Short mmCIF file of C-alpha atoms in Angstrom, two decimals:
data_model
loop_
_atom_site.label_atom_id
_atom_site.label_comp_id
_atom_site.label_asym_id
_atom_site.label_seq_id
_atom_site.Cartn_x
_atom_site.Cartn_y
_atom_site.Cartn_z
CA UNK P 254 0.00 0.00 0.00
CA UNK P 255 1.52 3.28 -1.08
CA UNK P 256 1.34 6.40 1.03
CA UNK P 257 -1.94 8.21 0.66
CA UNK P 258 -1.48 11.02 -1.81
CA UNK P 259 -3.84 13.94 -1.91
CA UNK P 260 -5.48 15.52 -4.92
CA UNK P 261 -4.76 18.96 -6.26
CA UNK P 262 -7.49 21.43 -5.31
CA UNK P 263 -10.30 21.51 -7.89
CA UNK P 264 -8.63 18.74 -9.94
CA UNK P 265 -11.96 17.16 -10.86
CA UNK P 266 -13.58 20.44 -11.66
CA UNK P 267 -10.78 21.54 -13.93
CA UNK P 268 -10.31 18.18 -15.60
CA UNK P 269 -14.06 17.89 -16.20
CA UNK P 270 -13.95 21.19 -18.07
CA UNK P 271 -10.99 20.10 -20.13
CA UNK P 272 -12.40 16.67 -20.92
CA UNK P 273 -15.82 17.96 -22.00
CA UNK P 274 -14.10 20.39 -24.37
CA UNK P 275 -11.94 17.67 -25.86
CA UNK P 276 -14.84 15.27 -26.30
CA UNK P 277 -17.08 17.97 -27.76
CA UNK P 278 -14.34 18.84 -30.25
CA UNK P 279 -14.23 15.18 -31.18
CA UNK P 280 -17.92 14.35 -31.22
CA UNK P 281 -19.17 17.73 -32.38
CA UNK P 282 -20.96 20.41 -30.40
CA UNK P 283 -24.25 18.79 -31.36
CA UNK P 284 -23.46 16.03 -28.95
CA UNK P 285 -22.19 18.07 -26.05
CA UNK P 286 -24.63 16.36 -23.68
CA UNK P 287 -23.11 13.02 -24.62
CA UNK P 288 -19.67 14.46 -23.91
CA UNK P 289 -20.88 15.64 -20.52
CA UNK P 290 -22.35 12.21 -19.74
CA UNK P 291 -19.10 10.46 -20.63
CA UNK P 292 -17.16 12.74 -18.31
CA UNK P 293 -19.66 12.18 -15.51
CA UNK P 294 -19.27 8.42 -16.03
CA UNK P 295 -15.51 8.69 -15.81
CA UNK P 296 -15.85 10.46 -12.47
CA UNK P 297 -18.27 7.82 -11.18
CA UNK P 298 -15.70 5.20 -12.06
CA UNK P 299 -13.03 7.11 -10.18
CA UNK P 300 -15.28 7.34 -7.15
CA UNK P 301 -15.83 3.60 -7.25
CA UNK P 302 -12.24 2.57 -7.58
CA UNK P 303 -9.84 5.19 -6.22
CA UNK P 304 -10.83 4.88 -2.57
CA UNK P 305 -10.00 1.17 -2.63
CA UNK P 306 -7.17 0.99 -5.10
CA UNK P 307 -5.56 4.23 -4.07
CA UNK P 308 -5.35 7.43 -6.03
CA UNK P 309 -3.49 6.73 -9.27
CA UNK P 310 -0.01 8.16 -9.80
CA UNK P 311 -1.36 10.51 -12.43
CA UNK P 312 -5.05 11.13 -11.66
CA UNK P 313 -5.63 13.34 -14.70
CA UNK P 314 -4.20 10.76 -17.09
CA UNK P 315 -6.37 8.10 -15.47
CA UNK P 316 -9.54 10.16 -15.98
CA UNK P 317 -8.59 10.94 -19.58
CA UNK P 318 -7.94 7.29 -20.34
CA UNK P 319 -11.33 6.25 -18.99
CA UNK P 320 -13.14 9.07 -20.80
CA UNK P 321 -11.28 8.27 -24.01
CA UNK P 322 -12.22 4.59 -23.81
CA UNK P 323 -15.84 5.43 -23.17
CA UNK P 324 -15.85 7.79 -26.15
CA UNK P 325 -14.18 5.13 -28.25
CA UNK P 326 -16.97 2.72 -27.30
CA UNK P 327 -19.53 5.22 -28.53
CA UNK P 328 -17.70 5.78 -31.80
CA UNK P 329 -17.34 2.03 -32.34
CA UNK P 330 -21.00 1.43 -31.74
CA UNK P 331 -21.79 4.09 -34.30
CA UNK P 332 -19.37 2.54 -36.73
CA UNK P 333 -21.33 -0.63 -36.50
CA UNK P 334 -24.33 1.26 -37.82
CA UNK P 335 -22.28 2.96 -40.49
CA UNK P 336 -20.90 -0.35 -41.68
CA UNK P 337 -24.37 -1.36 -42.63
CA UNK P 338 -24.55 1.67 -44.87
CA UNK P 339 -21.21 0.78 -46.36
CA UNK P 340 -18.97 3.38 -44.73
CA UNK P 341 -15.91 1.49 -43.56
CA UNK P 342 -13.21 2.92 -41.38
CA UNK P 343 -10.45 0.93 -39.83
CA UNK P 344 -10.41 0.52 -36.11
CA UNK P 345 -6.82 1.70 -36.01
CA UNK P 346 -7.74 5.00 -37.63
CA UNK P 347 -10.29 5.75 -34.97
CA UNK P 348 -7.92 5.06 -32.19
CA UNK P 349 -5.27 7.24 -33.79
CA UNK P 350 -7.77 10.02 -34.17
CA UNK P 351 -8.77 9.65 -30.55
CA UNK P 352 -5.13 9.68 -29.44
CA UNK P 353 -4.61 12.92 -31.30
CA UNK P 354 -7.40 14.68 -29.51
CA UNK P 355 -5.81 13.94 -26.19
CA UNK P 356 -2.41 15.51 -26.89
CA UNK P 357 -1.66 18.39 -24.57
CA UNK P 358 -1.72 20.93 -27.42
CA UNK P 359 -5.02 19.59 -28.62
CA UNK P 360 -6.49 19.73 -25.15
CA UNK P 361 -5.68 23.42 -24.93
CA UNK P 362 -6.92 23.95 -28.45
CA UNK P 363 -10.23 22.24 -27.68
CA UNK P 364 -10.69 24.45 -24.66
CA UNK P 365 -9.97 27.57 -26.69
CA UNK P 366 -12.47 26.54 -29.34
CA UNK P 367 -15.05 25.97 -26.65
CA UNK P 368 -14.19 29.34 -25.08
CA UNK P 369 -14.77 31.16 -28.37
CA UNK P 370 -18.07 29.33 -28.86
CA UNK P 371 -19.28 30.03 -25.31
CA UNK P 372 -18.33 33.71 -25.58
CA UNK P 373 -19.88 34.18 -28.98
CA UNK P 374 -21.20 37.75 -29.28
CA UNK P 375 -24.63 36.51 -30.34
CA UNK P 376 -25.23 34.97 -26.90
CA UNK P 377 -26.45 37.15 -24.04
CA UNK P 378 -23.81 37.82 -21.42
CA UNK P 379 -25.52 35.84 -18.65
CA UNK P 380 -25.54 32.80 -20.89
CA UNK P 381 -21.91 33.25 -21.86
CA UNK P 382 -20.86 33.25 -18.23
CA UNK P 383 -23.08 30.29 -17.34
CA UNK P 384 -21.72 28.31 -20.30
CA UNK P 385 -18.11 29.10 -19.43
CA UNK P 386 -18.61 28.07 -15.83
CA UNK P 387 -20.54 24.92 -16.64
CA UNK P 388 -18.62 23.57 -19.60
CA UNK P 389 -15.13 25.01 -19.34
CA UNK P 390 -14.77 25.34 -15.60
CA UNK P 391 -16.71 22.24 -14.55
CA UNK P 392 -19.03 23.96 -12.06
CA UNK P 393 -22.39 22.30 -11.50
CA UNK P 394 -25.72 24.03 -12.13
CA UNK P 395 -26.21 24.16 -8.37
CA UNK P 396 -22.85 25.85 -7.82
CA UNK P 397 -23.46 28.40 -10.57
CA UNK P 398 -26.95 29.18 -9.27
CA UNK P 399 -25.50 29.62 -5.82
CA UNK P 400 -22.76 31.93 -7.06
CA UNK P 401 -25.27 34.18 -8.81
CA UNK P 402 -27.86 33.99 -6.05
CA UNK P 403 -30.44 32.66 -8.48
CA UNK P 404 -32.34 29.42 -8.95
CA UNK P 405 -31.03 26.27 -10.56
CA UNK P 406 -33.93 26.44 -12.97
CA UNK P 407 -32.82 29.85 -14.23
CA UNK P 408 -29.29 28.62 -14.87
CA UNK P 409 -30.55 25.44 -16.54
CA UNK P 410 -32.68 27.54 -18.87
CA UNK P 411 -29.84 29.89 -19.69
CA UNK P 412 -27.57 27.02 -20.58
CA UNK P 413 -30.26 25.22 -22.55
CA UNK P 414 -31.03 28.31 -24.60
CA UNK P 415 -27.37 29.01 -25.23
CA UNK P 416 -26.76 25.47 -26.44
CA UNK P 417 -29.80 25.72 -28.72
CA UNK P 418 -28.55 29.00 -30.12
CA UNK P 419 -25.10 27.61 -30.79
CA UNK P 420 -26.73 24.79 -32.69
CA UNK P 421 -29.24 26.96 -34.52
CA UNK P 422 -26.71 29.59 -35.50
CA UNK P 423 -24.27 26.88 -36.45
CA UNK P 424 -21.59 28.50 -34.33
CA UNK P 425 -18.59 26.33 -34.95
CA UNK P 426 -16.12 25.07 -32.41
CA UNK P 427 -13.13 26.83 -33.86
CA UNK P 428 -10.57 29.44 -33.05
CA UNK P 429 -11.34 32.29 -35.45
CA UNK P 430 -8.58 33.34 -37.82
CA UNK P 431 -7.52 36.40 -39.79
CA UNK P 432 -9.42 39.61 -39.31
CA UNK P 433 -12.04 37.84 -37.21
CA UNK P 434 -9.54 36.83 -34.55
CA UNK P 435 -8.83 40.18 -32.83
CA UNK P 436 -12.55 41.07 -32.75
CA UNK P 437 -13.49 37.73 -31.28
CA UNK P 438 -10.62 37.76 -28.77
CA UNK P 439 -11.89 41.12 -27.54
CA UNK P 440 -15.37 39.68 -27.12
CA UNK P 441 -13.93 36.79 -25.09
CA UNK P 442 -11.88 39.17 -22.93
CA UNK P 443 -14.96 41.25 -22.27
CA UNK P 444 -16.90 38.18 -21.09
CA UNK P 445 -14.07 37.08 -18.85
CA UNK P 446 -13.72 40.60 -17.48
CA UNK P 447 -17.40 40.62 -16.56
CA UNK P 448 -17.13 37.14 -15.04
CA UNK P 449 -14.24 38.37 -12.93
CA UNK P 450 -16.20 41.42 -11.81
CA UNK P 451 -19.09 39.21 -10.75
CA UNK P 452 -16.68 37.49 -8.41
CA UNK P 453 -14.82 40.57 -7.30
CA UNK P 454 -17.58 43.06 -6.65
CA UNK P 455 -20.67 40.97 -6.10
CA UNK P 456 -22.45 41.18 -2.79
CA UNK P 457 -22.46 37.41 -2.33
CA UNK P 458 -21.93 36.65 1.35
CA UNK P 459 -19.64 33.71 0.69
CA UNK P 460 -16.16 34.93 -0.20
CA UNK P 461 -15.03 31.43 -1.20
CA UNK P 462 -17.55 31.33 -4.03
CA UNK P 463 -16.51 34.76 -5.18
CA UNK P 464 -12.84 33.82 -5.12
CA UNK P 465 -13.70 30.78 -7.21
CA UNK P 466 -15.24 32.96 -9.91
CA UNK P 467 -12.17 35.20 -9.95
CA UNK P 468 -9.88 32.20 -10.10
CA UNK P 469 -11.80 30.68 -13.02
CA UNK P 470 -11.70 33.99 -14.90
CA UNK P 471 -7.93 34.07 -14.40
CA UNK P 472 -7.57 30.51 -15.64
CA UNK P 473 -9.44 31.29 -18.85
CA UNK P 474 -7.34 34.39 -19.46
CA UNK P 475 -4.18 32.39 -18.80
CA UNK P 476 -5.31 29.92 -21.46
CA UNK P 477 -5.52 32.76 -23.98
CA UNK P 478 -2.18 34.30 -23.04
CA UNK P 479 -0.33 31.00 -23.11
CA UNK P 480 -1.34 30.26 -26.68
CA UNK P 481 0.65 32.19 -29.28
CA UNK P 482 -2.29 32.39 -31.68
CA UNK P 483 -4.69 33.94 -29.23
CA UNK P 484 -2.51 36.04 -26.99
CA UNK P 485 -2.79 39.79 -27.34
CA UNK P 486 -1.40 42.70 -25.31
CA UNK P 487 -4.93 43.26 -23.97
CA UNK P 488 -5.13 39.69 -22.72
CA UNK P 489 -1.91 40.20 -20.74
CA UNK P 490 -3.23 43.52 -19.45
CA UNK P 491 -6.47 41.89 -18.30
CA UNK P 492 -4.53 39.18 -16.51
CA UNK P 493 -2.35 41.85 -14.87
CA UNK P 494 -5.46 43.69 -13.71
CA UNK P 495 -6.90 40.49 -12.21
CA UNK P 496 -3.63 39.69 -10.41
CA UNK P 497 -3.51 43.14 -8.79
CA UNK P 498 -7.16 42.97 -7.72
CA UNK P 499 -7.01 39.44 -6.34
CA UNK P 500 -3.80 40.30 -4.48
CA UNK P 501 -5.88 42.62 -2.31
CA UNK P 502 -8.90 40.30 -2.03
CA UNK P 503 -8.19 38.97 1.48
CA UNK P 504 -7.50 42.38 2.96
CA UNK P 505 -10.84 43.76 1.81
CA UNK P 506 -12.81 42.09 4.56
CA UNK P 507 -12.07 41.49 8.22
CA UNK P 508 -12.55 38.30 10.20
CA UNK P 509 -16.26 39.01 10.64
CA UNK P 510 -16.83 39.64 6.94
CA UNK P 511 -17.13 43.40 7.33
CA UNK P 512 -15.73 45.60 4.57
CA UNK P 513 -12.31 47.14 5.21
CA UNK P 514 -11.80 50.30 3.17
CA UNK P 515 -8.66 50.71 1.07
CA UNK P 516 -7.57 53.43 3.49
CA UNK P 517 -7.67 51.05 6.45
CA UNK P 518 -6.45 47.85 4.82
CA UNK P 519 -3.48 46.03 6.27
CA UNK P 520 -1.16 46.27 3.29
CA UNK P 521 1.09 43.51 4.60
CA UNK P 522 -1.80 41.16 3.82
CA UNK P 523 -1.61 41.92 0.13
CA UNK P 524 -0.33 38.97 -1.84
CA UNK P 525 3.09 40.02 -3.08
CA UNK P 526 3.51 36.97 -5.33
CA UNK P 527 0.36 37.92 -7.23
CA UNK P 528 1.47 41.54 -7.45
CA UNK P 529 4.79 40.37 -8.92
CA UNK P 530 2.93 38.14 -11.39
CA UNK P 531 0.74 41.11 -12.31
CA UNK P 532 3.81 43.21 -12.98
CA UNK P 533 5.19 40.53 -15.29
CA UNK P 534 1.90 40.38 -17.15
CA UNK P 535 1.78 44.16 -17.42
CA UNK P 536 5.29 44.14 -18.87
CA UNK P 537 4.18 41.50 -21.39
CA UNK P 538 1.19 43.68 -22.29
CA UNK P 539 3.45 46.49 -23.45
CA UNK P 540 4.22 44.75 -26.74
CA UNK P 541 2.54 46.39 -29.70
CA UNK P 542 0.84 49.74 -29.92
CA UNK P 543 -2.45 48.68 -28.38
CA UNK P 544 -3.61 50.55 -25.30
CA UNK P 545 -6.81 48.98 -24.05
CA UNK P 546 -9.03 49.83 -21.11
CA UNK P 547 -7.51 46.81 -19.38
CA UNK P 548 -4.08 48.44 -19.66
CA UNK P 549 -5.39 51.55 -17.97
CA UNK P 550 -7.33 49.71 -15.27
CA UNK P 551 -4.31 47.54 -14.58
CA UNK P 552 -2.10 50.62 -14.38
CA UNK P 553 -4.47 52.17 -11.82
CA UNK P 554 -4.59 48.95 -9.79
CA UNK P 555 -0.78 48.78 -9.88
CA UNK P 556 -0.52 52.29 -8.41
CA UNK P 557 -2.53 51.14 -5.41
CA UNK P 558 -0.36 48.04 -5.04
CA UNK P 559 2.81 50.12 -5.16
CA UNK P 560 1.77 52.68 -2.55
CA UNK P 561 3.22 51.90 0.88
CA UNK P 562 0.31 53.70 2.57
CA UNK P 563 -2.98 55.22 1.50
CA UNK P 564 -1.58 58.71 2.06
CA UNK P 565 1.43 58.01 -0.13
CA UNK P 566 -0.69 56.85 -3.06
CA UNK P 567 0.18 58.70 -6.24
CA UNK P 568 -3.30 60.09 -6.88
CA UNK P 569 -2.03 62.45 -9.54
CA UNK P 570 -0.94 59.53 -11.71
CA UNK P 571 -4.12 57.62 -10.96
CA UNK P 572 -6.20 60.63 -11.95
CA UNK P 573 -4.34 60.93 -15.25
CA UNK P 574 -5.06 57.25 -16.00
CA UNK P 575 -8.73 57.83 -15.20
CA UNK P 576 -8.74 60.77 -17.61
CA UNK P 577 -7.41 58.49 -20.35
CA UNK P 578 -9.85 55.75 -19.38
CA UNK P 579 -12.82 58.12 -19.46
CA UNK P 580 -11.69 59.16 -22.91
CA UNK P 581 -11.62 55.59 -24.15
CA UNK P 582 -14.58 54.23 -22.28
CA UNK P 583 -16.88 57.11 -21.40
CA UNK P 584 -19.47 56.08 -18.86
CA UNK P 585 -20.92 57.04 -15.52
CA UNK P 586 -19.12 54.33 -13.50
CA UNK P 587 -15.68 55.35 -14.77
CA UNK P 588 -16.57 59.00 -14.15
CA UNK P 589 -17.63 58.13 -10.60
CA UNK P 590 -14.36 56.34 -9.88
CA UNK P 591 -12.42 59.20 -11.40
CA UNK P 592 -14.17 61.57 -9.00
CA UNK P 593 -12.76 59.61 -6.04
CA UNK P 594 -9.24 60.19 -7.36
CA UNK P 595 -10.11 63.80 -8.10
CA UNK P 596 -11.17 64.35 -4.48
CA UNK P 597 -7.71 63.24 -3.34
CA UNK P 598 -5.94 65.53 -5.83
CA UNK P 599 -8.10 68.66 -5.96
CA UNK P 600 -10.26 68.31 -2.88
CA UNK P 601 -13.88 67.31 -2.20
CA UNK P 602 -15.49 70.38 -3.76
CA UNK P 603 -14.04 69.73 -7.21
CA UNK P 604 -15.00 66.08 -6.91
CA UNK P 605 -18.54 66.95 -5.84
CA UNK P 606 -19.01 69.17 -8.87
CA UNK P 607 -17.79 66.32 -11.07
CA UNK P 608 -20.11 63.76 -9.46
CA UNK P 609 -23.11 66.02 -9.78
CA UNK P 610 -22.50 66.09 -13.53
CA UNK P 611 -22.91 62.32 -13.73
CA UNK P 612 -26.27 61.13 -14.98
CA UNK P 613 -27.91 57.71 -14.90
CA UNK P 614 -26.63 56.62 -11.50
CA UNK P 615 -29.66 57.64 -9.42
CA UNK P 616 -30.21 54.00 -8.48
CA UNK P 617 -26.56 53.10 -7.88
CA UNK P 618 -25.60 52.67 -4.24
CA UNK P 619 -21.98 53.67 -4.80
CA UNK P 620 -23.02 56.93 -6.42
CA UNK P 621 -24.93 57.85 -3.29
CA UNK P 622 -22.26 56.53 -0.94
CA UNK P 623 -19.62 58.66 -2.64
CA UNK P 624 -21.89 61.72 -2.61
CA UNK P 625 -22.38 61.04 1.09
CA UNK P 626 -18.61 60.93 1.63
CA UNK P 627 -18.03 64.15 -0.28
CA UNK P 628 -20.80 66.04 1.52
CA UNK P 629 -19.51 64.74 4.84
CA UNK P 630 -16.02 66.03 4.02
CA UNK P 631 -17.57 69.40 3.18
CA UNK P 632 -19.43 69.34 6.53
CA UNK P 633 -22.85 69.32 4.89
CA UNK P 634 -24.08 66.64 7.24
CA UNK P 635 -27.78 66.77 6.31
CA UNK P 636 -27.06 66.08 2.67
CA UNK P 637 -24.45 63.50 3.54
CA UNK P 638 -26.97 61.66 5.67
CA UNK P 639 -29.63 61.76 2.96
CA UNK P 640 -27.30 60.15 0.43
CA UNK P 641 -26.03 57.55 2.85
CA UNK P 642 -29.62 56.59 3.59
CA UNK P 643 -30.38 56.36 -0.10
CA UNK P 644 -27.33 54.08 -0.55
CA UNK P 645 -28.44 52.02 2.45
CA UNK P 646 -31.79 51.55 0.80
CA UNK P 647 -30.26 50.49 -2.52
CA UNK P 648 -27.72 47.90 -1.40
CA UNK P 649 -28.59 44.31 -0.67
CA UNK P 650 -25.23 43.49 0.88
CA UNK P 651 -25.15 43.12 4.65
CA UNK P 652 -21.51 44.19 4.81
CA UNK P 653 -22.24 47.35 2.83
CA UNK P 654 -25.21 48.19 5.03
CA UNK P 655 -23.02 47.81 8.09
CA UNK P 656 -20.38 50.11 6.64
CA UNK P 657 -22.96 52.76 5.72
CA UNK P 658 -24.48 52.70 9.20
CA UNK P 659 -21.02 53.25 10.62
CA UNK P 660 -20.74 56.33 8.44
CA UNK P 661 -24.17 57.67 9.34
CA UNK P 662 -23.77 57.31 13.12
CA UNK P 663 -21.32 60.18 13.73
CA UNK P 664 -23.47 62.48 11.59
CA UNK P 665 -26.45 62.25 13.92
CA UNK B 1086 -2.75 -8.97 16.96
CA UNK B 1087 -6.16 -10.00 15.64
CA UNK B 1088 -7.60 -9.77 12.16
CA UNK B 1089 -10.91 -8.11 11.47
CA UNK B 1090 -13.13 -7.63 8.48
CA UNK B 1091 -15.14 -4.48 8.00
CA UNK B 1092 -18.11 -5.06 5.73
CA UNK B 1093 -19.61 -1.98 4.14
CA UNK B 1094 -23.39 -2.06 3.84
CA UNK B 1095 -24.81 0.76 1.78
CA UNK B 1096 -27.71 1.91 -0.27
CA UNK B 1097 -27.88 0.41 -3.71
CA UNK B 1098 -26.92 3.51 -5.68
CA UNK B 1099 -28.55 3.76 -9.05
CA UNK B 1100 -27.01 5.85 -11.80
CA UNK B 1101 -29.29 8.81 -11.13
CA UNK B 1102 -27.71 9.22 -7.72
CA UNK B 1103 -24.45 10.17 -9.40
CA UNK B 1104 -25.95 12.56 -11.91
CA UNK B 1105 -26.39 15.25 -9.33
CA UNK B 1106 -22.84 15.09 -8.08
CA UNK B 1107 -20.65 17.93 -9.24
CA UNK B 1108 -16.96 17.41 -10.00
CA UNK B 1109 -16.24 19.12 -6.67
CA UNK B 1110 -18.51 16.59 -4.91
CA UNK B 1111 -16.73 13.64 -6.53
CA UNK B 1112 -13.39 14.96 -5.41
CA UNK B 1113 -14.57 15.65 -1.87
CA UNK B 1114 -16.00 12.13 -1.58
CA UNK B 1115 -12.83 10.49 -2.88
CA UNK B 1116 -10.71 12.56 -0.53
CA UNK B 1117 -12.77 11.48 2.48
CA UNK B 1118 -12.20 7.82 1.67
CA UNK B 1119 -8.59 8.45 0.86
CA UNK B 1120 -8.02 10.09 4.21
CA UNK B 1121 -9.72 7.32 6.14
CA UNK B 1122 -8.16 4.36 4.34
CA UNK B 1123 -4.82 6.14 4.07
CA UNK B 1124 -4.89 6.75 7.82
CA UNK B 1125 -5.36 3.06 8.58
CA UNK B 1126 -2.71 2.09 6.04
CA UNK B 1127 -0.28 4.62 7.51
CA UNK B 1128 -0.57 2.84 10.88
CA UNK B 1129 0.39 -0.38 9.10
CA UNK B 1130 -2.93 -1.95 10.06
CA UNK B 1131 -4.44 -2.45 6.65
CA UNK B 1132 -4.31 -5.83 4.96
CA UNK B 1133 -6.52 -5.13 1.98
CA UNK B 1134 -9.67 -3.46 0.80
CA UNK B 1135 -11.85 -3.80 -2.28
CA UNK B 1136 -15.11 -2.45 -3.60
CA UNK B 1137 -17.66 -4.81 -5.06
CA UNK B 1138 -19.55 -4.18 -8.29
CA UNK B 1139 -23.24 -3.77 -7.53
CA UNK B 1140 -24.44 -6.62 -9.75
CA UNK B 1141 -23.61 -10.29 -9.24
CA UNK B 1142 -24.99 -13.80 -9.31
CA UNK B 1143 -26.54 -15.77 -6.50
CA UNK B 1144 -26.29 -19.55 -6.52
CA UNK B 1145 -28.94 -21.60 -4.74
CA UNK B 1146 -30.27 -25.09 -4.74
CA UNK B 1147 -26.95 -26.83 -4.50
CA UNK B 1148 -25.45 -24.43 -6.99
CA UNK B 1149 -27.82 -25.53 -9.71
CA UNK B 1150 -29.90 -22.36 -9.77
CA UNK B 1151 -28.03 -19.23 -10.77
CA UNK B 1152 -29.90 -15.95 -10.58
CA UNK B 1153 -29.00 -12.28 -10.75
CA UNK B 1154 -28.31 -10.84 -7.36
CA UNK B 1155 -27.52 -9.80 -4.80
CA UNK B 1156 -31.03 -9.66 -3.41
CA UNK B 1157 -30.69 -8.66 0.16
CA UNK B 1158 -33.84 -7.22 1.57
CA UNK B 1159 -34.55 -3.61 0.65
CA UNK B 1160 -32.01 -1.73 -1.33
CA UNK B 1161 -29.08 -2.42 0.94
CA UNK B 1162 -26.12 -4.25 -0.49
CA UNK B 1163 -22.58 -5.07 0.52
CA UNK B 1164 -20.54 -2.50 -1.36
CA UNK B 1165 -17.07 -3.48 -0.23
CA UNK B 1166 -14.88 -4.77 2.53
CA UNK B 1167 -11.65 -4.12 4.33
CA UNK B 1168 -9.34 -6.52 6.09
CA UNK B 1169 -7.31 -5.02 8.87
CA UNK B 1170 -5.38 -5.87 12.00
CA UNK B 1171 -6.11 -4.50 15.43
CA UNK B 1172 -5.11 -5.41 18.97
CA UNK B 1173 -8.65 -5.57 20.27
CA UNK B 1174 -12.22 -5.54 19.05
CA UNK B 1175 -12.58 -2.07 20.51
CA UNK B 1176 -9.71 -0.83 18.42
CA UNK B 1177 -11.29 -2.30 15.29
CA UNK B 1178 -14.52 -0.47 16.13
CA UNK B 1179 -12.63 2.73 16.67
CA UNK B 1180 -10.98 2.42 13.27
CA UNK B 1181 -14.32 1.68 11.64
CA UNK B 1182 -15.91 4.76 13.16
CA UNK B 1183 -14.09 7.05 10.74
CA UNK B 1184 -15.63 5.36 7.71
CA UNK B 1185 -17.25 7.81 5.26
CA UNK B 1186 -20.09 5.28 4.74
CA UNK B 1187 -21.90 6.76 7.71
CA UNK B 1188 -22.34 10.13 6.00
CA UNK B 1189 -24.53 8.55 3.32
CA UNK B 1190 -26.56 6.53 5.78
CA UNK B 1191 -24.56 3.33 5.37
CA UNK B 1192 -23.57 0.78 7.97
CA UNK B 1193 -20.30 -0.93 8.75
CA UNK B 1194 -20.26 -4.46 10.12
CA UNK B 1195 -17.16 -5.39 12.13
CA UNK B 1196 -16.32 -9.11 12.30
CA UNK B 1197 -13.35 -10.76 13.86
CA UNK B 1198 -11.56 -13.34 11.73
CA UNK B 1199 -11.56 -16.69 13.46
CA UNK B 1200 -8.23 -18.31 14.20
CA UNK B 1201 -8.18 -22.09 14.09
CA UNK B 1202 -5.74 -23.96 16.32
#
């Protein structure tokens, strides 16, 4: 009996995503459910044998072998039918073909093809994210529903409709080429960016779930950046941005789950390894002439990571990045964030004037929270209180409510 | 040093029971078993363990009648066994108490192996 070895965290989840992609590439997207069933079967087999026979030396290879054999069975059975219609293929050929699909390069390629299909611009964003999480990341319907605080039925419907659309629109499992490629890569990056934000800024009470979403978004981006055909400066920039944000994830809440503001965060808790990785990615993103919004957002996040204290943050530089960002991606949320930097550089009055120019955020809790902050700094306590109350009314997050009450209290 | 056999009695799981398991669930389940069995093995007390396939044959009537089985009453079947060594019966029970079977409503039967002579 060998020593008990333990499994890598999320091994099954990640391998399930990889295997479904490989099998779908082999069997065709039309039969994605069959691919999913085969993978589920392989995991059942692992559950039945590993506890008693010990975890195999190479668990991933074991799972792949079982899935491959099951797929081969299916193909052979079908061949039997084809033979009747006179279409003969040698057994050897099929096995060779199957072997090919399971080469490391092909595994990555299958995942990329699946990623481009799942993030096809003709699918609504919610469906894109659900598809990525279900098929590529191996999360169950229950886990996805839980992460988005919605019902399993809703997620099932989203995935069903997306699969139908992929079939109906004949969206092919392929990595786009030529002029199509950069456009499609940008669409994929956008989906991953939104998936990451769901994890990073959502009000979900369970931080583990949120970290999972961020981690999966990073994995998908890594897949793009590690493949010469699909890597772009923007992809590196997005990965850099995610590294810098996740580096500060732990420090954003205290032991009780309450929000810790950037100003009060224990900066020694920031993950320096991730910050270093982010810097490497940012350096890699400098190739070419492209300057995307991810570059600018990463640059802003880096400034925060570099500052030894809140007071020593280089707000001037951050403000200049926000100016560029607002230019590229005009919108109320960017303008609101810029105003926070502006308050640090030019004072609360300038920032207040800027925020009051912003339209469309009447129902956004952060808009009101920031207005509350600015009015409080200008000693207009009545107005500050009004906006804090409005924010309190708009947020559904317990931690945010708690923070707002803490701000209202001294104003009474 | 005595020898004991742990016999795992569990629900007859049909395929639908596995459909709802997520990859994370599979991994968690395997790790529980791995920890328990690995722990016994690490103490040098394990002799062997195997899982049994759910379907089999039952021979009756002097071995002349062969039918599909096992047909224990209800849906409970023997899903596997483990042979181990322990100094006392109590120790064997203690080792069995960590079995992940219990979390899914299963039972573990502990039997001492008889020594002749």
